Amino acid sequence: MSDNLHHDEVTGVDTTGHDWDGIKELNNPLPRWWLWCFYITIVWGILYTIAYPAWPLVQGATAGVLGFSTRAEVAVDIAAVEAQNAEVSAQLASADLSTLAVTDPAHQYGVAGGAAVFRANCSQCHGSGAAGVQAAGYPNLLDDAWLWGGSLEAIEYTVRHGIRNEQDFDARWSEMPAYEEVFTAEEIAATAEYVLSLSGSDHDAAAAAVGMEIFAGECSSCHGDAGMGDPELGAPNLTDAIWLYGGSRDKIIETITYSRFGVMPAWGQRLSEAEIKAVTLYVHQLGGGE
């Protein structure tokens, strides 16, 4: 390859040898100011990795000679905020929520703090807006249908001890039997028709008449003779249009056949007393609390 192929006669500068549709790139040297900036950034990067946490190790990372830690700074900030709120937090922790006035600073602090507790610990199941996820059996906390009661006392107990978990001896506990091996498919279908009739949904009247007798013998002990449920047992009201797992004919048949067994963790072992009462106040004031 001759020198003419790598030399631009107009500018007198060598080219890189690259050719894009007849367009060639001049091989001009980089400006010295740019090179010095580049070298300085290399030196700065090396010094930074020495001074601050940088290089990953098997456990953690190099600490850096300055001992700087963003985690430590955040911990200091959190401690400062907690110190500022210590008095009102202690008042909330010792308060009787049923008599705590909405104008009380502890109540206002609790609702605001409870929103943060809810977003950090409860929104994963109940949703960021607390509307629940029906397909997965996570209840909507905005309506007035409460399996275990929606009073402040009931909500606090549920938050503290959870539902059907094995971590807290005082967890709320009830279990609907699976009727797969108890009823025939026809009996399950008839019971489903009766359950549909309780909420005023479209149903087969003849099948519902058969299902009513089955319901009276097997289901009324928990759901009540009129199907209105029992908060003491966590038995849902079947006469409204609110369904935790869906109220279609197929979903009701599925529930009767295989049962449901939702679990909620006990937050009393994870949250402070003030946090439990704060999230109780927050959930209660969302609109569905009794």
PDB file of C-alpha atoms in Angstrom:
ATOM      1  CA  MET A   1       0.000   0.000   0.000  1.00  0.00           C
ATOM      2  CA  SER A   2       1.582   3.356  -1.069  1.00  0.00           C
ATOM      3  CA  ASP A   3       1.972   6.401   1.172  1.00  0.00           C
ATOM      4  CA  ASN A   4      -0.496   8.331  -1.010  1.00  0.00           C
ATOM      5  CA  LEU A   5      -3.337   6.105   0.245  1.00  0.00           C
ATOM      6  CA  HIS A   6      -2.672   7.289   3.830  1.00  0.00           C
ATOM      7  CA  HIS A   7      -1.982  10.955   3.243  1.00  0.00           C
ATOM      8  CA  ASP A   8      -4.446  13.750   2.597  1.00  0.00           C
ATOM      9  CA  GLU A   9      -2.926  16.125   0.053  1.00  0.00           C
ATOM     10  CA  VAL A  10      -5.314  18.981   0.931  1.00  0.00           C
ATOM     11  CA  THR A  11      -4.574  19.159   4.665  1.00  0.00           C
ATOM     12  CA  GLY A  12      -1.216  17.469   4.621  1.00  0.00           C
ATOM     13  CA  VAL A  13      -2.362  15.144   7.425  1.00  0.00           C
ATOM     14  CA  ASP A  14      -2.113  11.381   7.359  1.00  0.00           C
ATOM     15  CA  THR A  15      -5.376   9.454   7.361  1.00  0.00           C
ATOM     16  CA  THR A  16      -6.283   6.514   9.555  1.00  0.00           C
ATOM     17  CA  GLY A  17      -6.683   4.249   6.559  1.00  0.00           C
ATOM     18  CA  HIS A  18     -10.436   3.931   7.117  1.00  0.00           C
ATOM     19  CA  ASP A  19     -12.693   4.589   4.169  1.00  0.00           C
ATOM     20  CA  TRP A  20     -16.480   5.069   4.293  1.00  0.00           C
ATOM     21  CA  ASP A  21     -17.885   5.467   0.785  1.00  0.00           C
ATOM     22  CA  GLY A  22     -14.895   7.564  -0.228  1.00  0.00           C
ATOM     23  CA  ILE A  23     -14.819   9.562   2.993  1.00  0.00           C
ATOM     24  CA  LYS A  24     -11.536   9.221   4.859  1.00  0.00           C
ATOM     25  CA  GLU A  25     -10.733  10.059   8.487  1.00  0.00           C
ATOM     26  CA  LEU A  26      -7.823  12.357   9.261  1.00  0.00           C
ATOM     27  CA  ASN A  27      -5.453  11.061  11.862  1.00  0.00           C
ATOM     28  CA  ASN A  28      -5.141  14.321  13.797  1.00  0.00           C
ATOM     29  CA  PRO A  29      -3.519  14.027  17.239  1.00  0.00           C
ATOM     30  CA  LEU A  30      -5.768  14.578  20.249  1.00  0.00           C
ATOM     31  CA  PRO A  31      -5.597  18.066  21.809  1.00  0.00           C
ATOM     32  CA  ARG A  32      -3.119  18.238  24.667  1.00  0.00           C
ATOM     33  CA  TRP A  33      -5.712  19.738  27.004  1.00  0.00           C
ATOM     34  CA  TRP A  34      -7.957  16.711  26.350  1.00  0.00           C
ATOM     35  CA  LEU A  35      -5.132  14.267  26.977  1.00  0.00           C
ATOM     36  CA  TRP A  36      -4.223  15.980  30.263  1.00  0.00           C
ATOM     37  CA  CYS A  37      -7.860  15.881  31.367  1.00  0.00           C
ATOM     38  CA  PHE A  38      -7.920  12.178  30.506  1.00  0.00           C
ATOM     39  CA  TYR A  39      -4.761  11.476  32.510  1.00  0.00           C
ATOM     40  CA  ILE A  40      -6.101  13.482  35.450  1.00  0.00           C
ATOM     41  CA  THR A  41      -9.320  11.447  35.518  1.00  0.00           C
ATOM     42  CA  ILE A  42      -7.274   8.238  35.614  1.00  0.00           C
ATOM     43  CA  VAL A  43      -5.240   9.503  38.560  1.00  0.00           C
ATOM     44  CA  TRP A  44      -8.414  10.806  40.258  1.00  0.00           C
ATOM     45  CA  GLY A  45     -10.101   7.415  39.796  1.00  0.00           C
ATOM     46  CA  ILE A  46      -7.183   5.589  41.394  1.00  0.00           C
ATOM     47  CA  LEU A  47      -7.082   7.977  44.344  1.00  0.00           C
ATOM     48  CA  TYR A  48     -10.870   7.694  44.760  1.00  0.00           C
ATOM     49  CA  THR A  49     -10.746   3.896  45.011  1.00  0.00           C
ATOM     50  CA  ILE A  50      -8.089   4.260  47.692  1.00  0.00           C
ATOM     51  CA  ALA A  51      -9.940   6.912  49.709  1.00  0.00           C
ATOM     52  CA  TYR A  52     -13.526   5.590  49.444  1.00  0.00           C
ATOM     53  CA  PRO A  53     -15.258   2.189  49.419  1.00  0.00           C
ATOM     54  CA  ALA A  54     -14.801   0.802  45.933  1.00  0.00           C
ATOM     55  CA  TRP A  55     -13.411  -2.636  45.229  1.00  0.00           C
ATOM     56  CA  PRO A  56     -15.827  -5.534  45.831  1.00  0.00           C
ATOM     57  CA  LEU A  57     -14.563  -8.379  47.994  1.00  0.00           C
ATOM     58  CA  VAL A  58     -16.045 -11.759  48.905  1.00  0.00           C
ATOM     59  CA  GLN A  59     -17.946 -10.091  51.742  1.00  0.00           C
ATOM     60  CA  GLY A  60     -18.488  -6.359  51.473  1.00  0.00           C
ATOM     61  CA  ALA A  61     -15.980  -4.063  49.784  1.00  0.00           C
ATOM     62  CA  THR A  62     -12.784  -2.168  50.546  1.00  0.00           C
ATOM     63  CA  ALA A  63     -13.578   0.427  53.213  1.00  0.00           C
ATOM     64  CA  GLY A  64     -11.298   3.203  51.931  1.00  0.00           C
ATOM     65  CA  VAL A  65      -8.760   5.079  54.023  1.00  0.00           C
ATOM     66  CA  LEU A  66     -11.283   7.838  54.856  1.00  0.00           C
ATOM     67  CA  GLY A  67     -13.758   5.349  56.324  1.00  0.00           C
ATOM     68  CA  PHE A  68     -16.694   7.043  54.574  1.00  0.00           C
ATOM     69  CA  SER A  69     -20.037   5.196  54.575  1.00  0.00           C
ATOM     70  CA  THR A  70     -23.356   6.364  53.130  1.00  0.00           C
ATOM     71  CA  ARG A  71     -25.080   3.737  55.285  1.00  0.00           C
ATOM     72  CA  ALA A  72     -23.569   5.303  58.402  1.00  0.00           C
ATOM     73  CA  GLU A  73     -24.727   8.748  57.293  1.00  0.00           C
ATOM     74  CA  VAL A  74     -28.265   7.489  56.726  1.00  0.00           C
ATOM     75  CA  ALA A  75     -28.221   5.766  60.121  1.00  0.00           C
ATOM     76  CA  VAL A  76     -27.250   9.064  61.758  1.00  0.00           C
ATOM     77  CA  ASP A  77     -30.060  10.883  59.938  1.00  0.00           C
ATOM     78  CA  ILE A  78     -32.590   8.223  60.954  1.00  0.00           C
ATOM     79  CA  ALA A  79     -31.454   8.382  64.558  1.00  0.00           C
ATOM     80  CA  ALA A  80     -31.838  12.162  64.522  1.00  0.00           C
ATOM     81  CA  VAL A  81     -35.396  11.944  63.181  1.00  0.00           C
ATOM     82  CA  GLU A  82     -36.299   9.243  65.691  1.00  0.00           C
ATOM     83  CA  ALA A  83     -34.949  11.419  68.502  1.00  0.00           C
ATOM     84  CA  GLN A  84     -37.120  14.317  67.334  1.00  0.00           C
ATOM     85  CA  ASN A  85     -40.200  12.073  67.220  1.00  0.00           C
ATOM     86  CA  ALA A  86     -39.399  10.087  70.356  1.00  0.00           C
ATOM     87  CA  GLU A  87     -41.986  11.813  72.539  1.00  0.00           C
ATOM     88  CA  VAL A  88     -44.943  11.560  70.169  1.00  0.00           C
ATOM     89  CA  SER A  89     -43.899   8.028  69.188  1.00  0.00           C
ATOM     90  CA  ALA A  90     -43.952   6.979  72.845  1.00  0.00           C
ATOM     91  CA  GLN A  91     -47.393   8.553  73.229  1.00  0.00           C
ATOM     92  CA  LEU A  92     -48.671   6.582  70.249  1.00  0.00           C
ATOM     93  CA  ALA A  93     -47.135   3.331  71.527  1.00  0.00           C
ATOM     94  CA  SER A  94     -48.950   3.653  74.855  1.00  0.00           C
ATOM     95  CA  ALA A  95     -52.204   5.072  73.478  1.00  0.00           C
ATOM     96  CA  ASP A  96     -55.580   3.359  73.446  1.00  0.00           C
ATOM     97  CA  LEU A  97     -56.484   3.705  69.763  1.00  0.00           C
ATOM     98  CA  SER A  98     -60.207   3.448  70.425  1.00  0.00           C
ATOM     99  CA  THR A  99     -60.117   6.667  72.471  1.00  0.00           C
ATOM    100  CA  LEU A 100     -57.379   8.521  70.608  1.00  0.00           C
ATOM    101  CA  ALA A 101     -58.879  11.705  69.128  1.00  0.00           C
ATOM    102  CA  VAL A 102     -58.230  12.400  65.446  1.00  0.00           C
ATOM    103  CA  THR A 103     -57.004  15.867  66.428  1.00  0.00           C
ATOM    104  CA  ASP A 104     -54.397  14.419  68.774  1.00  0.00           C
ATOM    105  CA  PRO A 105     -50.824  14.881  67.450  1.00  0.00           C
ATOM    106  CA  ALA A 106     -50.186  11.198  68.157  1.00  0.00           C
ATOM    107  CA  HIS A 107     -53.068  10.243  65.838  1.00  0.00           C
ATOM    108  CA  GLN A 108     -51.829  12.530  63.069  1.00  0.00           C
ATOM    109  CA  TYR A 109     -48.290  11.239  63.513  1.00  0.00           C
ATOM    110  CA  GLY A 110     -49.596   7.671  63.443  1.00  0.00           C
ATOM    111  CA  VAL A 111     -51.524   8.070  60.191  1.00  0.00           C
ATOM    112  CA  ALA A 112     -48.556   9.690  58.455  1.00  0.00           C
ATOM    113  CA  GLY A 113     -46.096   7.137  59.823  1.00  0.00           C
ATOM    114  CA  GLY A 114     -48.486   4.270  59.157  1.00  0.00           C
ATOM    115  CA  ALA A 115     -48.556   5.168  55.471  1.00  0.00           C
ATOM    116  CA  ALA A 116     -44.779   4.665  55.338  1.00  0.00           C
ATOM    117  CA  VAL A 117     -45.017   1.390  57.265  1.00  0.00           C
ATOM    118  CA  PHE A 118     -47.751   0.178  54.914  1.00  0.00           C
ATOM    119  CA  ARG A 119     -45.764   1.000  51.771  1.00  0.00           C
ATOM    120  CA  ALA A 120     -42.679  -0.741  53.112  1.00  0.00           C
ATOM    121  CA  ASN A 121     -44.326  -3.889  54.487  1.00  0.00           C
ATOM    122  CA  CYS A 122     -47.917  -4.325  53.309  1.00  0.00           C
ATOM    123  CA  SER A 123     -48.205  -2.921  49.787  1.00  0.00           C
ATOM    124  CA  GLN A 124     -46.533  -5.984  48.257  1.00  0.00           C
ATOM    125  CA  CYS A 125     -49.710  -7.966  48.914  1.00  0.00           C
ATOM    126  CA  HIS A 126     -52.452  -5.379  49.397  1.00  0.00           C
ATOM    127  CA  GLY A 127     -51.225  -3.066  46.639  1.00  0.00           C
ATOM    128  CA  SER A 128     -49.834   0.455  46.892  1.00  0.00           C
ATOM    129  CA  GLY A 129     -53.371   1.808  47.099  1.00  0.00           C
ATOM    130  CA  ALA A 130     -54.559  -0.936  49.487  1.00  0.00           C
ATOM    131  CA  ALA A 131     -57.120  -2.184  46.948  1.00  0.00           C
ATOM    132  CA  GLY A 132     -55.840  -5.758  47.180  1.00  0.00           C
ATOM    133  CA  VAL A 133     -55.353  -8.339  44.450  1.00  0.00           C
ATOM    134  CA  GLN A 134     -58.459 -10.484  44.020  1.00  0.00           C
ATOM    135  CA  ALA A 135     -56.808 -13.122  41.821  1.00  0.00           C
ATOM    136  CA  ALA A 136     -54.310 -13.916  44.581  1.00  0.00           C
ATOM    137  CA  GLY A 137     -56.705 -13.609  47.514  1.00  0.00           C
ATOM    138  CA  TYR A 138     -55.278 -10.419  49.006  1.00  0.00           C
ATOM    139  CA  PRO A 139     -58.174  -8.415  50.501  1.00  0.00           C
ATOM    140  CA  ASN A 140     -59.191  -4.919  49.541  1.00  0.00           C
ATOM    141  CA  LEU A 141     -58.755  -2.671  52.577  1.00  0.00           C
ATOM    142  CA  LEU A 142     -60.810   0.175  51.126  1.00  0.00           C
ATOM    143  CA  ASP A 143     -64.247  -1.450  51.333  1.00  0.00           C
ATOM    144  CA  ASP A 144     -66.268  -2.317  54.423  1.00  0.00           C
ATOM    145  CA  ALA A 145     -66.042  -6.100  54.125  1.00  0.00           C
ATOM    146  CA  TRP A 146     -63.782  -7.372  56.904  1.00  0.00           C
ATOM    147  CA  LEU A 147     -63.314 -11.103  57.422  1.00  0.00           C
ATOM    148  CA  TRP A 148     -62.064 -10.578  60.971  1.00  0.00           C
ATOM    149  CA  GLY A 149     -63.646  -7.225  61.771  1.00  0.00           C
ATOM    150  CA  GLY A 150     -62.684  -3.687  60.791  1.00  0.00           C
ATOM    151  CA  SER A 151     -62.656  -1.901  64.138  1.00  0.00           C
ATOM    152  CA  LEU A 152     -59.410  -0.362  65.352  1.00  0.00           C
ATOM    153  CA  GLU A 153     -59.082  -3.135  67.923  1.00  0.00           C
ATOM    154  CA  ALA A 154     -59.699  -5.874  65.343  1.00  0.00           C
ATOM    155  CA  ILE A 155     -57.309  -4.390  62.787  1.00  0.00           C
ATOM    156  CA  GLU A 156     -54.578  -3.967  65.395  1.00  0.00           C
ATOM    157  CA  TYR A 157     -54.965  -7.597  66.465  1.00  0.00           C
ATOM    158  CA  THR A 158     -54.783  -8.808  62.872  1.00  0.00           C
ATOM    159  CA  VAL A 159     -51.672  -6.734  62.170  1.00  0.00           C
ATOM    160  CA  ARG A 160     -50.000  -7.850  65.366  1.00  0.00           C
ATOM    161  CA  HIS A 161     -50.697 -11.592  65.171  1.00  0.00           C
ATOM    162  CA  GLY A 162     -51.481 -12.238  61.504  1.00  0.00           C
ATOM    163  CA  ILE A 163     -53.680 -14.932  60.016  1.00  0.00           C
ATOM    164  CA  ARG A 164     -53.077 -18.691  59.833  1.00  0.00           C
ATOM    165  CA  ASN A 165     -49.331 -18.387  60.281  1.00  0.00           C
ATOM    166  CA  GLU A 166     -47.162 -20.697  62.357  1.00  0.00           C
ATOM    167  CA  GLN A 167     -45.017 -17.952  63.894  1.00  0.00           C
ATOM    168  CA  ASP A 168     -47.553 -16.524  66.340  1.00  0.00           C
ATOM    169  CA  PHE A 169     -49.541 -18.690  68.727  1.00  0.00           C
ATOM    170  CA  ASP A 170     -52.288 -16.053  68.827  1.00  0.00           C
ATOM    171  CA  ALA A 171     -52.670 -15.771  65.051  1.00  0.00           C
ATOM    172  CA  ARG A 172     -56.234 -15.692  63.797  1.00  0.00           C
ATOM    173  CA  TRP A 173     -57.110 -19.183  62.662  1.00  0.00           C
ATOM    174  CA  SER A 174     -59.934 -20.783  60.768  1.00  0.00           C
ATOM    175  CA  GLU A 175     -59.983 -23.309  57.959  1.00  0.00           C
ATOM    176  CA  MET A 176     -62.648 -24.089  55.411  1.00  0.00           C
ATOM    177  CA  PRO A 177     -62.738 -27.799  54.576  1.00  0.00           C
ATOM    178  CA  ALA A 178     -62.198 -28.929  51.005  1.00  0.00           C
ATOM    179  CA  TYR A 179     -65.340 -30.738  49.865  1.00  0.00           C
ATOM    180  CA  GLU A 180     -63.721 -32.513  46.934  1.00  0.00           C
ATOM    181  CA  GLU A 181     -64.041 -35.886  48.657  1.00  0.00           C
ATOM    182  CA  VAL A 182     -67.158 -35.031  50.667  1.00  0.00           C
ATOM    183  CA  PHE A 183     -69.624 -33.874  48.022  1.00  0.00           C
ATOM    184  CA  THR A 184     -70.212 -35.123  44.522  1.00  0.00           C
ATOM    185  CA  ALA A 185     -69.592 -32.758  41.650  1.00  0.00           C
ATOM    186  CA  GLU A 186     -73.363 -32.314  41.321  1.00  0.00           C
ATOM    187  CA  GLU A 187     -73.714 -31.407  45.003  1.00  0.00           C
ATOM    188  CA  ILE A 188     -70.867 -28.912  44.760  1.00  0.00           C
ATOM    189  CA  ALA A 189     -72.449 -27.346  41.683  1.00  0.00           C
ATOM    190  CA  ALA A 190     -75.829 -27.127  43.446  1.00  0.00           C
ATOM    191  CA  THR A 191     -74.243 -25.488  46.494  1.00  0.00           C
ATOM    192  CA  ALA A 192     -72.516 -22.986  44.224  1.00  0.00           C
ATOM    193  CA  GLU A 193     -75.882 -22.094  42.675  1.00  0.00           C
ATOM    194  CA  TYR A 194     -77.308 -21.427  46.124  1.00  0.00           C
ATOM    195  CA  VAL A 195     -74.317 -19.283  47.040  1.00  0.00           C
ATOM    196  CA  LEU A 196     -74.843 -17.305  43.836  1.00  0.00           C
ATOM    197  CA  SER A 197     -78.468 -16.774  44.810  1.00  0.00           C
ATOM    198  CA  LEU A 198     -77.450 -15.325  48.177  1.00  0.00           C
ATOM    199  CA  SER A 199     -75.795 -12.352  46.480  1.00  0.00           C
ATOM    200  CA  GLY A 200     -78.539 -11.915  43.906  1.00  0.00           C
ATOM    201  CA  SER A 201     -76.425 -13.240  41.035  1.00  0.00           C
ATOM    202  CA  ASP A 202     -77.845 -15.170  38.111  1.00  0.00           C
ATOM    203  CA  HIS A 203     -78.392 -18.778  39.166  1.00  0.00           C
ATOM    204  CA  ASP A 204     -80.267 -21.986  38.478  1.00  0.00           C
ATOM    205  CA  ALA A 205     -83.221 -21.864  40.879  1.00  0.00           C
ATOM    206  CA  ALA A 206     -83.837 -25.609  40.843  1.00  0.00           C
ATOM    207  CA  ALA A 207     -80.205 -26.421  41.617  1.00  0.00           C
ATOM    208  CA  ALA A 208     -80.106 -23.661  44.242  1.00  0.00           C
ATOM    209  CA  ALA A 209     -83.026 -25.298  46.072  1.00  0.00           C
ATOM    210  CA  VAL A 210     -80.973 -28.480  46.382  1.00  0.00           C
ATOM    211  CA  GLY A 211     -77.876 -26.494  47.352  1.00  0.00           C
ATOM    212  CA  MET A 212     -79.794 -24.689  50.088  1.00  0.00           C
ATOM    213  CA  GLU A 213     -80.254 -27.937  52.002  1.00  0.00           C
ATOM    214  CA  ILE A 214     -76.578 -28.825  51.603  1.00  0.00           C
ATOM    215  CA  PHE A 215     -75.588 -25.326  52.728  1.00  0.00           C
ATOM    216  CA  ALA A 216     -77.821 -25.548  55.794  1.00  0.00           C
ATOM    217  CA  GLY A 217     -76.233 -28.829  56.822  1.00  0.00           C
ATOM    218  CA  GLU A 218     -72.571 -28.128  56.037  1.00  0.00           C
ATOM    219  CA  CYS A 219     -71.886 -24.417  55.621  1.00  0.00           C
ATOM    220  CA  SER A 220     -74.265 -22.469  57.852  1.00  0.00           C
ATOM    221  CA  SER A 221     -72.322 -23.296  61.013  1.00  0.00           C
ATOM    222  CA  CYS A 222     -69.645 -20.821  59.887  1.00  0.00           C
ATOM    223  CA  HIS A 223     -71.337 -18.613  57.306  1.00  0.00           C
ATOM    224  CA  GLY A 224     -74.616 -18.378  59.220  1.00  0.00           C
ATOM    225  CA  ASP A 225     -78.085 -19.502  58.247  1.00  0.00           C
ATOM    226  CA  ALA A 226     -78.495 -16.456  56.000  1.00  0.00           C
ATOM    227  CA  GLY A 227     -74.918 -16.660  54.678  1.00  0.00           C
ATOM    228  CA  MET A 228     -73.894 -13.345  56.232  1.00  0.00           C
ATOM    229  CA  GLY A 229     -70.657 -14.681  57.690  1.00  0.00           C
ATOM    230  CA  ASP A 230     -69.053 -14.426  61.115  1.00  0.00           C
ATOM    231  CA  PRO A 231     -66.061 -12.148  61.871  1.00  0.00           C
ATOM    232  CA  GLU A 232     -65.247 -14.219  64.935  1.00  0.00           C
ATOM    233  CA  LEU A 233     -64.461 -17.141  62.625  1.00  0.00           C
ATOM    234  CA  GLY A 234     -63.187 -15.192  59.650  1.00  0.00           C
ATOM    235  CA  ALA A 235     -66.105 -16.565  57.637  1.00  0.00           C
ATOM    236  CA  PRO A 236     -66.992 -14.222  54.756  1.00  0.00           C
ATOM    237  CA  ASN A 237     -70.371 -12.696  54.092  1.00  0.00           C
ATOM    238  CA  LEU A 238     -71.785 -14.443  51.010  1.00  0.00           C
ATOM    239  CA  THR A 239     -74.686 -12.064  50.497  1.00  0.00           C
ATOM    240  CA  ASP A 240     -72.720  -9.076  49.202  1.00  0.00           C
ATOM    241  CA  ALA A 241     -70.892  -8.640  45.905  1.00  0.00           C
ATOM    242  CA  ILE A 242     -67.418  -8.654  47.472  1.00  0.00           C
ATOM    243  CA  TRP A 243     -65.399 -11.787  46.757  1.00  0.00           C
ATOM    244  CA  LEU A 244     -61.862 -12.374  47.916  1.00  0.00           C
ATOM    245  CA  TYR A 245     -61.161 -15.034  45.292  1.00  0.00           C
ATOM    246  CA  GLY A 246     -63.780 -14.089  42.711  1.00  0.00           C
ATOM    247  CA  GLY A 247     -67.539 -14.585  42.658  1.00  0.00           C
ATOM    248  CA  SER A 248     -68.076 -16.237  39.306  1.00  0.00           C
ATOM    249  CA  ARG A 249     -69.729 -19.661  39.163  1.00  0.00           C
ATOM    250  CA  ASP A 250     -66.413 -21.342  38.303  1.00  0.00           C
ATOM    251  CA  LYS A 251     -64.546 -19.565  41.117  1.00  0.00           C
ATOM    252  CA  ILE A 252     -67.170 -20.484  43.702  1.00  0.00           C
ATOM    253  CA  ILE A 253     -67.097 -24.124  42.591  1.00  0.00           C
ATOM    254  CA  GLU A 254     -63.305 -24.035  42.844  1.00  0.00           C
ATOM    255  CA  THR A 255     -63.497 -22.608  46.360  1.00  0.00           C
ATOM    256  CA  ILE A 256     -66.001 -25.215  47.556  1.00  0.00           C
ATOM    257  CA  THR A 257     -64.039 -28.027  45.941  1.00  0.00           C
ATOM    258  CA  TYR A 258     -60.531 -27.195  47.091  1.00  0.00           C
ATOM    259  CA  SER A 259     -61.068 -24.625  49.870  1.00  0.00           C
ATOM    260  CA  ARG A 260     -58.928 -21.528  50.497  1.00  0.00           C
ATOM    261  CA  PHE A 261     -56.196 -20.962  53.058  1.00  0.00           C
ATOM    262  CA  GLY A 262     -54.779 -17.439  52.964  1.00  0.00           C
ATOM    263  CA  VAL A 263     -51.876 -16.606  55.270  1.00  0.00           C
ATOM    264  CA  MET A 264     -50.758 -13.256  56.681  1.00  0.00           C
ATOM    265  CA  PRO A 265     -47.529 -12.904  58.672  1.00  0.00           C
ATOM    266  CA  ALA A 266     -47.493 -11.709  62.264  1.00  0.00           C
ATOM    267  CA  TRP A 267     -46.067  -8.195  62.243  1.00  0.00           C
ATOM    268  CA  GLY A 268     -45.886  -7.983  66.021  1.00  0.00           C
ATOM    269  CA  GLN A 269     -42.554  -9.772  65.809  1.00  0.00           C
ATOM    270  CA  ARG A 270     -41.160  -7.397  63.182  1.00  0.00           C
ATOM    271  CA  LEU A 271     -42.575  -3.939  63.887  1.00  0.00           C
ATOM    272  CA  SER A 272     -42.324  -1.749  66.967  1.00  0.00           C
ATOM    273  CA  GLU A 273     -45.360  -1.017  69.107  1.00  0.00           C
ATOM    274  CA  ALA A 274     -45.633   2.473  67.626  1.00  0.00           C
ATOM    275  CA  GLU A 275     -45.378   1.118  64.062  1.00  0.00           C
ATOM    276  CA  ILE A 276     -48.130  -1.451  64.677  1.00  0.00           C
ATOM    277  CA  LYS A 277     -50.490   1.206  65.988  1.00  0.00           C
ATOM    278  CA  ALA A 278     -49.498   3.620  63.236  1.00  0.00           C
ATOM    279  CA  VAL A 279     -50.294   1.202  60.424  1.00  0.00           C
ATOM    280  CA  THR A 280     -53.542   0.296  62.219  1.00  0.00           C
ATOM    281  CA  LEU A 281     -54.599   3.947  62.193  1.00  0.00           C
ATOM    282  CA  TYR A 282     -53.588   4.312  58.568  1.00  0.00           C
ATOM    283  CA  VAL A 283     -55.551   1.260  57.388  1.00  0.00           C
ATOM    284  CA  HIS A 284     -58.579   2.194  59.467  1.00  0.00           C
ATOM    285  CA  GLN A 285     -58.831   5.712  58.036  1.00  0.00           C
ATOM    286  CA  LEU A 286     -58.567   4.560  54.405  1.00  0.00           C
ATOM    287  CA  GLY A 287     -62.350   4.459  54.271  1.00  0.00           C
ATOM    288  CA  GLY A 288     -63.307   0.900  55.051  1.00  0.00           C
ATOM    289  CA  GLY A 289     -62.652   0.796  58.776  1.00  0.00           C
ATOM    290  CA  GLU A 290     -65.666   0.174  60.997  1.00  0.00           C
TER     291      GLU A 290
END
